[in-house]
Short mmCIF file of C-alpha atoms in Angstrom, two decimals:
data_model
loop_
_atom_site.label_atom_id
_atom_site.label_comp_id
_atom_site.label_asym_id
_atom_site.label_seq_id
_atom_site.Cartn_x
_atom_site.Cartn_y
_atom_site.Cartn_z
CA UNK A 1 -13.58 -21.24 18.42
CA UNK A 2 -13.33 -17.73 16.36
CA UNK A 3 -10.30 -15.75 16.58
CA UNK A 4 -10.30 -13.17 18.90
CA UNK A 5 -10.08 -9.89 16.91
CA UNK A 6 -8.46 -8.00 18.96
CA UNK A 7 -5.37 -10.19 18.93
CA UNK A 8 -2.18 -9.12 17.49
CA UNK A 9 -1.13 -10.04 13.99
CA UNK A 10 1.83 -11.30 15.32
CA UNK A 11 0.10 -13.75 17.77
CA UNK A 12 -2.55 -14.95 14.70
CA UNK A 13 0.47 -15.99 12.42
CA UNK A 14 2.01 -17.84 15.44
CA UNK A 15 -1.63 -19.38 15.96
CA UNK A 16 -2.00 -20.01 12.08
CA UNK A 17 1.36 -21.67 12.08
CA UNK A 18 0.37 -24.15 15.02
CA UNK A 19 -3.03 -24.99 12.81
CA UNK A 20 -5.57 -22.46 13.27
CA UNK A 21 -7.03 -21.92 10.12
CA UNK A 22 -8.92 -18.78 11.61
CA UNK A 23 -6.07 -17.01 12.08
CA UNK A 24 -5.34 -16.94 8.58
CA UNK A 25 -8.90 -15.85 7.67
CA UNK A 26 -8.46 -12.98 10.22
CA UNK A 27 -5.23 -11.66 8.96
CA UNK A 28 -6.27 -12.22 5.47
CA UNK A 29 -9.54 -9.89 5.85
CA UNK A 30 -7.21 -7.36 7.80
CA UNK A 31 -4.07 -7.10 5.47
CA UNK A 32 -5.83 -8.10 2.09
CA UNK A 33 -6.90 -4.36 0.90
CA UNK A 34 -3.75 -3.00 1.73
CA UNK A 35 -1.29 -5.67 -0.06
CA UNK A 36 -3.17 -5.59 -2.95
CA UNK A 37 -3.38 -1.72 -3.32
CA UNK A 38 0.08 -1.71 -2.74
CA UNK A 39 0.79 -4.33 -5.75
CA UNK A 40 -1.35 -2.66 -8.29
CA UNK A 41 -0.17 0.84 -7.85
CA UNK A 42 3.08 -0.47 -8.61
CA UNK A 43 2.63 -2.67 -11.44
CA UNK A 44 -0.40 -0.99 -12.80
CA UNK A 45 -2.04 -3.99 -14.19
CA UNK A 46 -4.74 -5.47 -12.68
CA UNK A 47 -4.43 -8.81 -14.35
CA UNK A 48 -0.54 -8.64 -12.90
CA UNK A 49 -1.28 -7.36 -9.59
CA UNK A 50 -4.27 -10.45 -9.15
CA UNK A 51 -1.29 -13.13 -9.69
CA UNK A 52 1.02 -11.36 -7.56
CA UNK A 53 -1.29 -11.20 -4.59
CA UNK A 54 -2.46 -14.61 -5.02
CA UNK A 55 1.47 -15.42 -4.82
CA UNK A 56 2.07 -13.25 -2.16
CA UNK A 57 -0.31 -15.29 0.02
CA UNK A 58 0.72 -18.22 -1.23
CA UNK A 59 4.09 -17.66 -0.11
CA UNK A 60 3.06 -16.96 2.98
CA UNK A 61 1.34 -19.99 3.62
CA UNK A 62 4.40 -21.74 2.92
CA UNK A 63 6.50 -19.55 5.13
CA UNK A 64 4.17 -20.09 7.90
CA UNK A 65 6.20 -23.06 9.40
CA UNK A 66 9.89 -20.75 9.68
CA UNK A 67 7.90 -17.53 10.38
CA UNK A 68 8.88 -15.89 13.66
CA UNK A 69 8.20 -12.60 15.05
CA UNK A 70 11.27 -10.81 15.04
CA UNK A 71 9.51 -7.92 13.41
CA UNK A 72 5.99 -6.54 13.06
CA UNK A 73 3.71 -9.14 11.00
CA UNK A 74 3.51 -6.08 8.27
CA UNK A 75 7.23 -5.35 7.73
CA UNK A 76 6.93 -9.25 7.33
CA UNK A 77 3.95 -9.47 5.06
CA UNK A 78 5.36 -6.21 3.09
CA UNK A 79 8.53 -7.66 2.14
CA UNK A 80 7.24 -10.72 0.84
CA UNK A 81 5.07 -8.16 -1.39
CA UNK A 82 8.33 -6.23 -2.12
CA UNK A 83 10.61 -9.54 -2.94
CA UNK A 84 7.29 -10.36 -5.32
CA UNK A 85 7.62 -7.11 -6.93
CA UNK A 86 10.90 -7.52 -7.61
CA UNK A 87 11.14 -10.94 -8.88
CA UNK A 88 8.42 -9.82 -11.24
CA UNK A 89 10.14 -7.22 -12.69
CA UNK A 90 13.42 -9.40 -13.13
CA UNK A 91 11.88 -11.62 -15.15
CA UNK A 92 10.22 -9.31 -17.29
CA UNK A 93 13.21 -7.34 -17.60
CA UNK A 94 12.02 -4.22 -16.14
CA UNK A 95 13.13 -3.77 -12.28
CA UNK A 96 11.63 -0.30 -12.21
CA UNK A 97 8.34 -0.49 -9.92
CA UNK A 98 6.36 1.69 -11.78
CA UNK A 99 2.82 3.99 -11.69
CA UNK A 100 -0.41 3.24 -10.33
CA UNK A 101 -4.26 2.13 -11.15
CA UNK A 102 -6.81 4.25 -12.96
CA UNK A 103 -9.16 3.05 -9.50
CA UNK A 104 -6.30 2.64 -7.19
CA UNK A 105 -7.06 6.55 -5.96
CA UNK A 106 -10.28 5.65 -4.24
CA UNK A 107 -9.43 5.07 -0.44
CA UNK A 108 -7.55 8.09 -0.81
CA UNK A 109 -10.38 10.47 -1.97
CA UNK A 110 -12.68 8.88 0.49
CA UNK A 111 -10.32 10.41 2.80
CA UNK A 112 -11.36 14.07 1.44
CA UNK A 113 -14.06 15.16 4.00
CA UNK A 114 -17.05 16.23 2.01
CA UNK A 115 -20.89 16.55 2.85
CA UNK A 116 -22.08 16.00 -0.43
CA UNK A 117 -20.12 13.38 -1.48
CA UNK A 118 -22.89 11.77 -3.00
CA UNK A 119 -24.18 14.43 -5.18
CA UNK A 120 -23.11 14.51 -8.97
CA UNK A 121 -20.87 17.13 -8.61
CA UNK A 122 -18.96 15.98 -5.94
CA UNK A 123 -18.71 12.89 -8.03
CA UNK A 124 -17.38 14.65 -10.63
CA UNK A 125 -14.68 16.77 -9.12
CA UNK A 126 -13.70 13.58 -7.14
CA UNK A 127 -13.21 12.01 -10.28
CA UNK A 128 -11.27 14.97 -11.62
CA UNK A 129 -8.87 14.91 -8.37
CA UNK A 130 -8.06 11.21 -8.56
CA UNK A 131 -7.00 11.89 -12.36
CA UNK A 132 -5.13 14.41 -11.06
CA UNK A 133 -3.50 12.56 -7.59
CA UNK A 134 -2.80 9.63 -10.32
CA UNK A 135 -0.64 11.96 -12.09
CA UNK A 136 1.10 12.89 -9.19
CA UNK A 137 1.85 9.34 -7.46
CA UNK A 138 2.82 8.08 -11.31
CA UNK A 139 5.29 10.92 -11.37
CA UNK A 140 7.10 10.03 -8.34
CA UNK A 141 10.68 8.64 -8.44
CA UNK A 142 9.77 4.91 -7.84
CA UNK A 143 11.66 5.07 -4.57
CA UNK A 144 9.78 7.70 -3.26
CA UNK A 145 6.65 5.82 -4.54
CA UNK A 146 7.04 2.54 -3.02
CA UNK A 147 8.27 4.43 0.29
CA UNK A 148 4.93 6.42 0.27
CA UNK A 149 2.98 3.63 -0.83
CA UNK A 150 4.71 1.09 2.15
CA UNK A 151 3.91 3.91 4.82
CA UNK A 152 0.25 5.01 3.52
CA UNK A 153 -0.78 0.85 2.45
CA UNK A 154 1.09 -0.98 4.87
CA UNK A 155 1.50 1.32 8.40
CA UNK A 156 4.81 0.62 8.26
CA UNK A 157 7.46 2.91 10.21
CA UNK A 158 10.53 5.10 9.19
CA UNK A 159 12.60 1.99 10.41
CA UNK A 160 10.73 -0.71 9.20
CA UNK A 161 10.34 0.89 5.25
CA UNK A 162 14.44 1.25 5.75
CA UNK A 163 14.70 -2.10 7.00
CA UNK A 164 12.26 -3.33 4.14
CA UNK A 165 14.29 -1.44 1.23
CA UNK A 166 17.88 -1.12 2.65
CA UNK A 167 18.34 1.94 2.90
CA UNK A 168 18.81 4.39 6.02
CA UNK A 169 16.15 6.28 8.13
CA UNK A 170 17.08 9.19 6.97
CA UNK A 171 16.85 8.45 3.16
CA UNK A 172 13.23 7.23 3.64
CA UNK A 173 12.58 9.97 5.79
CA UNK A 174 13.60 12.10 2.91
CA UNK A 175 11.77 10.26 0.34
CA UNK A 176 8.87 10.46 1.83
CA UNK A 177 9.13 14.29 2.74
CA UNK A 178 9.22 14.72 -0.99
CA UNK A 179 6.55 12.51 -2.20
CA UNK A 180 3.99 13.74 0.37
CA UNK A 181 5.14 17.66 -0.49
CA UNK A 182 4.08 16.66 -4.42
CA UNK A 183 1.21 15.22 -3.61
CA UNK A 184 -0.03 17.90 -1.32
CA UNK A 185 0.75 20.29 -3.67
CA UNK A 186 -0.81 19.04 -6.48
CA UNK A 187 -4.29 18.33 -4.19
CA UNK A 188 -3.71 22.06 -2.61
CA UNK A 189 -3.59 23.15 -6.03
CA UNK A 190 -7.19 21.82 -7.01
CA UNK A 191 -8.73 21.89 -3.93
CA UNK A 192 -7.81 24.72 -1.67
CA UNK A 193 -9.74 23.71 1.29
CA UNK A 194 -8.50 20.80 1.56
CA UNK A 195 -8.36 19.38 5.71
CA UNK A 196 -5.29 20.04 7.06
CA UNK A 197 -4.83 17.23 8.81
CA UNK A 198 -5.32 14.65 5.69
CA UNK A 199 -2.73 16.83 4.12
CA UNK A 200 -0.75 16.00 7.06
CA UNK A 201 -1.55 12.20 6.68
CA UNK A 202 -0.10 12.51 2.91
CA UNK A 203 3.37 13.71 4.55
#
């Protein structure tokens, strides 16, 4: 019997754990876009990023036995993307996450209202703004990145991002102040009429 899709992650891992393959298939198509953004923004390489998402799930499956909801499914399903991240970067001897994806900009620019979004020059300047919004998200301190990139990819709350990195509320909150004021500069910069409220969305 299919999933219900309205139920909550939380209650689909529980139901995947018991045996219902379904569940998995539900919160894979849910979370999948997100996790993997979130991976190659960091690490850049797509090649990279492919293994790492195929691990991340991978580890999950495994996990699915212990796993108990003491906090939201994504805080859960973030950190074993973080702890991937990280174990990556160990053994390659770099434990800086770094930069993002020349395509990695896309969901983002779809969010630029536009009537002509189809038309070559909208193409173009689109084009020209992602260049320009990579720029900005590579330039980030990689805390402020991965803070920005955990809210934006993974819905995750103030609390959960400082559960997820160990830090305190108020040093995410901070982080995140900063990223989204670069980033809104920069696309204020290049495109003045830019909708307030996915300006907000970016802070």
């Amino acid at each position: 019997m299919p999933v219900p899709a309205a139920q909550s992650d939380e209650d689909l891992m529980l139901a995947y754990a018991a045996g219902d393959a379904v569940a998995f298939d539900t919160l894979y198509a849910r979370h999948k876009g997100g996790v993997y953004r979130y991976l190659l923004r960091q690490c850049r390489q797509s090649s990279v990023a492919d293994e790492l998402f195929q691990d991340v799930w991978t580890n999950l499956i495994r996990a699915r036995a212990s796993y108990a909801p003491t906090a939201k499914f994504t805080t859960w399903l973030y950190r074993l993307a973080h702890n991937r991240l990280i174990d990556h970067y160990r053994a390659s001897g770099h434990l800086t996450l770094v930069s993002v994806d020349d395509e990695a900009h896309e969901d983002v620019i779809a969010a630029i209202p536009t009537a002509r979004s189809d038309e070559p020059e909208a193409r173009a300047e689109n084009r020209e703004l992602g260049a320009r919004l990579r720029a900005a998200l590579t330039a980030l301190p990689p805390a402020q990145r991965e803070a920005f990139l955990l809210q934006q990819e993974g819905g995750l709350s103030l609390a959960e991002i400082a559960e997820l990195t160990g830090v305190g509320a108020e040093t995410v909150k901070s982080r995140l102040r900063y990223a989204g004021s670069k980033l809104r500069s920069e696309l204020r910069a290049h495109l003045p009429d830019l909708d307030d409220g996915f300006q907000e969305g970016l802070g």
